[in-house]
C-alpha positions as YAML, in Angstrom:
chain: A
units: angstrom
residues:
- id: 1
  name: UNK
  ca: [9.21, -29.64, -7.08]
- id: 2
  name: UNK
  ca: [6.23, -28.05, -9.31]
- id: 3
  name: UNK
  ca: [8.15, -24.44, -8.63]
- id: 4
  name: UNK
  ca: [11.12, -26.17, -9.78]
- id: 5
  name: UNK
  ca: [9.58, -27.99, -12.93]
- id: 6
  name: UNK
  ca: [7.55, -24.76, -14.06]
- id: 7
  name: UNK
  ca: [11.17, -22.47, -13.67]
- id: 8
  name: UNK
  ca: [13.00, -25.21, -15.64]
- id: 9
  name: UNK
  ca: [9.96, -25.23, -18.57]
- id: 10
  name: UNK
  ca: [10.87, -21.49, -18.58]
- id: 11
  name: UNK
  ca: [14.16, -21.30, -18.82]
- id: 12
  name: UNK
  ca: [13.89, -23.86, -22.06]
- id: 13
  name: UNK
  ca: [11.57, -20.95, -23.63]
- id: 14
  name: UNK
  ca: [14.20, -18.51, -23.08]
- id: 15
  name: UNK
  ca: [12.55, -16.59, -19.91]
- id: 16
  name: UNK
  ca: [15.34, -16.65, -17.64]
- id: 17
  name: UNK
  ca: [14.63, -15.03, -13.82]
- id: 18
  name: UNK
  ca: [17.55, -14.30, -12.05]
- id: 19
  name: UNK
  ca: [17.48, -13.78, -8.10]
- id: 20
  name: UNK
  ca: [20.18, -10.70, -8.36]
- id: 21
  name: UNK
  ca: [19.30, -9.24, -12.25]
- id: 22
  name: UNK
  ca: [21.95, -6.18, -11.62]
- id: 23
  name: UNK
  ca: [24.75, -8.73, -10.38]
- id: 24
  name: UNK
  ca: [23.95, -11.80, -13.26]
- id: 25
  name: UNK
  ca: [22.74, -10.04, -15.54]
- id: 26
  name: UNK
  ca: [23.29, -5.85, -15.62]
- id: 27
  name: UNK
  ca: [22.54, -5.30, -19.11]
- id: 28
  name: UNK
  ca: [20.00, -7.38, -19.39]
- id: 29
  name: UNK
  ca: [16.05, -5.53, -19.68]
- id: 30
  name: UNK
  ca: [12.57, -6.28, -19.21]
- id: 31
  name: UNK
  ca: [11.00, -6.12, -22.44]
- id: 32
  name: UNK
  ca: [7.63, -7.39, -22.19]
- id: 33
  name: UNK
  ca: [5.47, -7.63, -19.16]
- id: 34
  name: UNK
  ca: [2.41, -10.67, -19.37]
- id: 35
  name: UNK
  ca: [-0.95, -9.95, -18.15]
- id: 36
  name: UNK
  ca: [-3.38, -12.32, -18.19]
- id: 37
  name: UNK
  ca: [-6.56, -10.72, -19.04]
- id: 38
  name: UNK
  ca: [-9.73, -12.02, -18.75]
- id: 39
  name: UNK
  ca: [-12.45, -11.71, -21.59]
- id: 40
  name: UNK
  ca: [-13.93, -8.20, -20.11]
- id: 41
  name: UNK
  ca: [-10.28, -7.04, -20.79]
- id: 42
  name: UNK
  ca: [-9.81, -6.14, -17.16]
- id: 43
  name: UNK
  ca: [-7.04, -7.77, -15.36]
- id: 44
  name: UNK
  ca: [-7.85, -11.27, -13.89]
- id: 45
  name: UNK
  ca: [-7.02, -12.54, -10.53]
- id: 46
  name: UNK
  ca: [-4.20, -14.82, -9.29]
- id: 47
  name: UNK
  ca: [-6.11, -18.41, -8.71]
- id: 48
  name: UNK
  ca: [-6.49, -19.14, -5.18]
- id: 49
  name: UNK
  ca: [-4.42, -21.58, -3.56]
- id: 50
  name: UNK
  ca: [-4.80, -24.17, -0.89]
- id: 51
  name: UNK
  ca: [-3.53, -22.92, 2.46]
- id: 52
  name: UNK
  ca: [-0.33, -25.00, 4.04]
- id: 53
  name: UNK
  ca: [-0.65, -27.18, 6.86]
- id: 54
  name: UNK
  ca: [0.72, -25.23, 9.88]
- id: 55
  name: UNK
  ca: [3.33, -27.80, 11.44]
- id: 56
  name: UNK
  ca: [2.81, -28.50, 15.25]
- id: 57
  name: UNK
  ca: [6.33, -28.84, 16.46]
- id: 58
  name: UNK
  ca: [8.43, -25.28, 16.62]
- id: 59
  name: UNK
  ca: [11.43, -27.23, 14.39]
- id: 60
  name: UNK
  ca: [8.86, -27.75, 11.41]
- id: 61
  name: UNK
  ca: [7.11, -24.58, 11.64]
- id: 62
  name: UNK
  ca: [10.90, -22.68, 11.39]
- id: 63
  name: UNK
  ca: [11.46, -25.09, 8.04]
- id: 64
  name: UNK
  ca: [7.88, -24.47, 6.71]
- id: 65
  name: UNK
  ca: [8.28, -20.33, 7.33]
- id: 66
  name: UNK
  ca: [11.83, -20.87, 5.36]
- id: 67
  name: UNK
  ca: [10.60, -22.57, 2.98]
- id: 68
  name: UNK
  ca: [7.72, -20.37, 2.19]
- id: 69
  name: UNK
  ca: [10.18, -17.13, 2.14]
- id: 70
  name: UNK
  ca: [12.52, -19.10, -0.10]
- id: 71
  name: UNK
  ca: [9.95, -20.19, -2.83]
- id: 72
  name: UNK
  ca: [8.57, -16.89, -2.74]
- id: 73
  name: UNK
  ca: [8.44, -15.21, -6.07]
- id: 74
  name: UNK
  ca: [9.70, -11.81, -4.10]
- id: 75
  name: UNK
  ca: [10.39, -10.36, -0.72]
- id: 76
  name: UNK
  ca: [7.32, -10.99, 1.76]
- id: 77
  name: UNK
  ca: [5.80, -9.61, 4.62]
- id: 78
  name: UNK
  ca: [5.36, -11.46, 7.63]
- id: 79
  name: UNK
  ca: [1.49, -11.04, 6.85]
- id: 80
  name: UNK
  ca: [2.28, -12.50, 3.23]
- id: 81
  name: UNK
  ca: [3.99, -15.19, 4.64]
- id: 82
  name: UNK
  ca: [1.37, -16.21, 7.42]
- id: 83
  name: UNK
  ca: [-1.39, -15.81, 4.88]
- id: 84
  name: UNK
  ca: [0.02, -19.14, 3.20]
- id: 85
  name: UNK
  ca: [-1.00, -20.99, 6.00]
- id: 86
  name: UNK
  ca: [-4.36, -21.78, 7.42]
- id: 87
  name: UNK
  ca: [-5.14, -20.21, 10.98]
- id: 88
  name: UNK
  ca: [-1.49, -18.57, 11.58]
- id: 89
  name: UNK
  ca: [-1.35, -14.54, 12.43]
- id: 90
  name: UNK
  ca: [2.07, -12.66, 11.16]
- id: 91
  name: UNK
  ca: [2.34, -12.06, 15.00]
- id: 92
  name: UNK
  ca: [3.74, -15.94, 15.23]
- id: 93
  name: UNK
  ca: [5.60, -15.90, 12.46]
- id: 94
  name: UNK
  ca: [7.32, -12.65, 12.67]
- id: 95
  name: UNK
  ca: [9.71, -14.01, 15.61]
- id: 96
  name: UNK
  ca: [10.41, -17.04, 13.41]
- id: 97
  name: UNK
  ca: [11.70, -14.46, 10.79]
- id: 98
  name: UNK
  ca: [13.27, -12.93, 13.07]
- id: 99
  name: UNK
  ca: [15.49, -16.37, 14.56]
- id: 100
  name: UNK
  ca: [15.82, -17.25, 11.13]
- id: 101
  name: UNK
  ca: [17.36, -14.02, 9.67]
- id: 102
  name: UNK
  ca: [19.42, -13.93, 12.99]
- id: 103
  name: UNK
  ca: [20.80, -17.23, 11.73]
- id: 104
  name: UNK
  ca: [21.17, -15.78, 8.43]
- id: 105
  name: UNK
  ca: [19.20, -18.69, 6.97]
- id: 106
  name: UNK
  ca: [17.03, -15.47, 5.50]
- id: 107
  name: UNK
  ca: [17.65, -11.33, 5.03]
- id: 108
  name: UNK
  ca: [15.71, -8.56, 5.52]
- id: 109
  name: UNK
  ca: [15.85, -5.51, 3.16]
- id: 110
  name: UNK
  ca: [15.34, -2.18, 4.16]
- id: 111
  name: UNK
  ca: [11.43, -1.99, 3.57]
- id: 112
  name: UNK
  ca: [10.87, -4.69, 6.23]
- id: 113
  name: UNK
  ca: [10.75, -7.70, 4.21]
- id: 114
  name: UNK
  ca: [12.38, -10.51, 3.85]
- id: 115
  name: UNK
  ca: [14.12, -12.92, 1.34]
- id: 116
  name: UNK
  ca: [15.85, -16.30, 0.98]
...
């Protein structure tokens, strides 16, 4: 829901992020790139996040690795993905990545990652 609120507060400023820019949009450029610097002028770093609960049961572990893929800003790694929860290795949730993009619930590009 936040994800959802802060895209929709975007979109009324006129920042628009489309999931396929050279399908929806092919003329359509970057023009400005924002950088939040910090007060030494160097570039600051992202705030850290609370890690997700890793689910118990196989079923909710398949809809919490979805879920994280699908929220995603970009593709991810299987690392990038298991670093979102607490005490999970990408060696469990590759498979799950795997099932899922079998089911094609997800893809995976040609660099090894994958998207919602």
């Amino acid at each position: 829901m936040r994800l959802n609120h802060a895209r929709a507060q975007e979109e009324q400023s006129g920042q628009v992020r489309f999931l396929r820019p050279a399908y929806q949009a092919p003329d359509a450029k970057q023009t400005t790139l924002a950088i939040a610097k910090g007060e030494s002028g160097k570039t600051t770093a992202p705030a850290k996040t609370n890690k997700l609960a890793w689910p118990k049961e196989l079923a909710q572990q398949m809809q919490a690795v979805r879920d994280a893929v699908q929220q995603a800003d970009g593709p991810q790694r299987p690392a990038q993905v298991a670093a979102l929860f607490g005490r999970t290795k990408p060696v469990t949730v590759q498979p799950m990545l795997d099932t899922l993009t079998a089911l094609a619930l997800l893809r995976r590009t040609e660099e090894g990652e994958y998207v919602g």
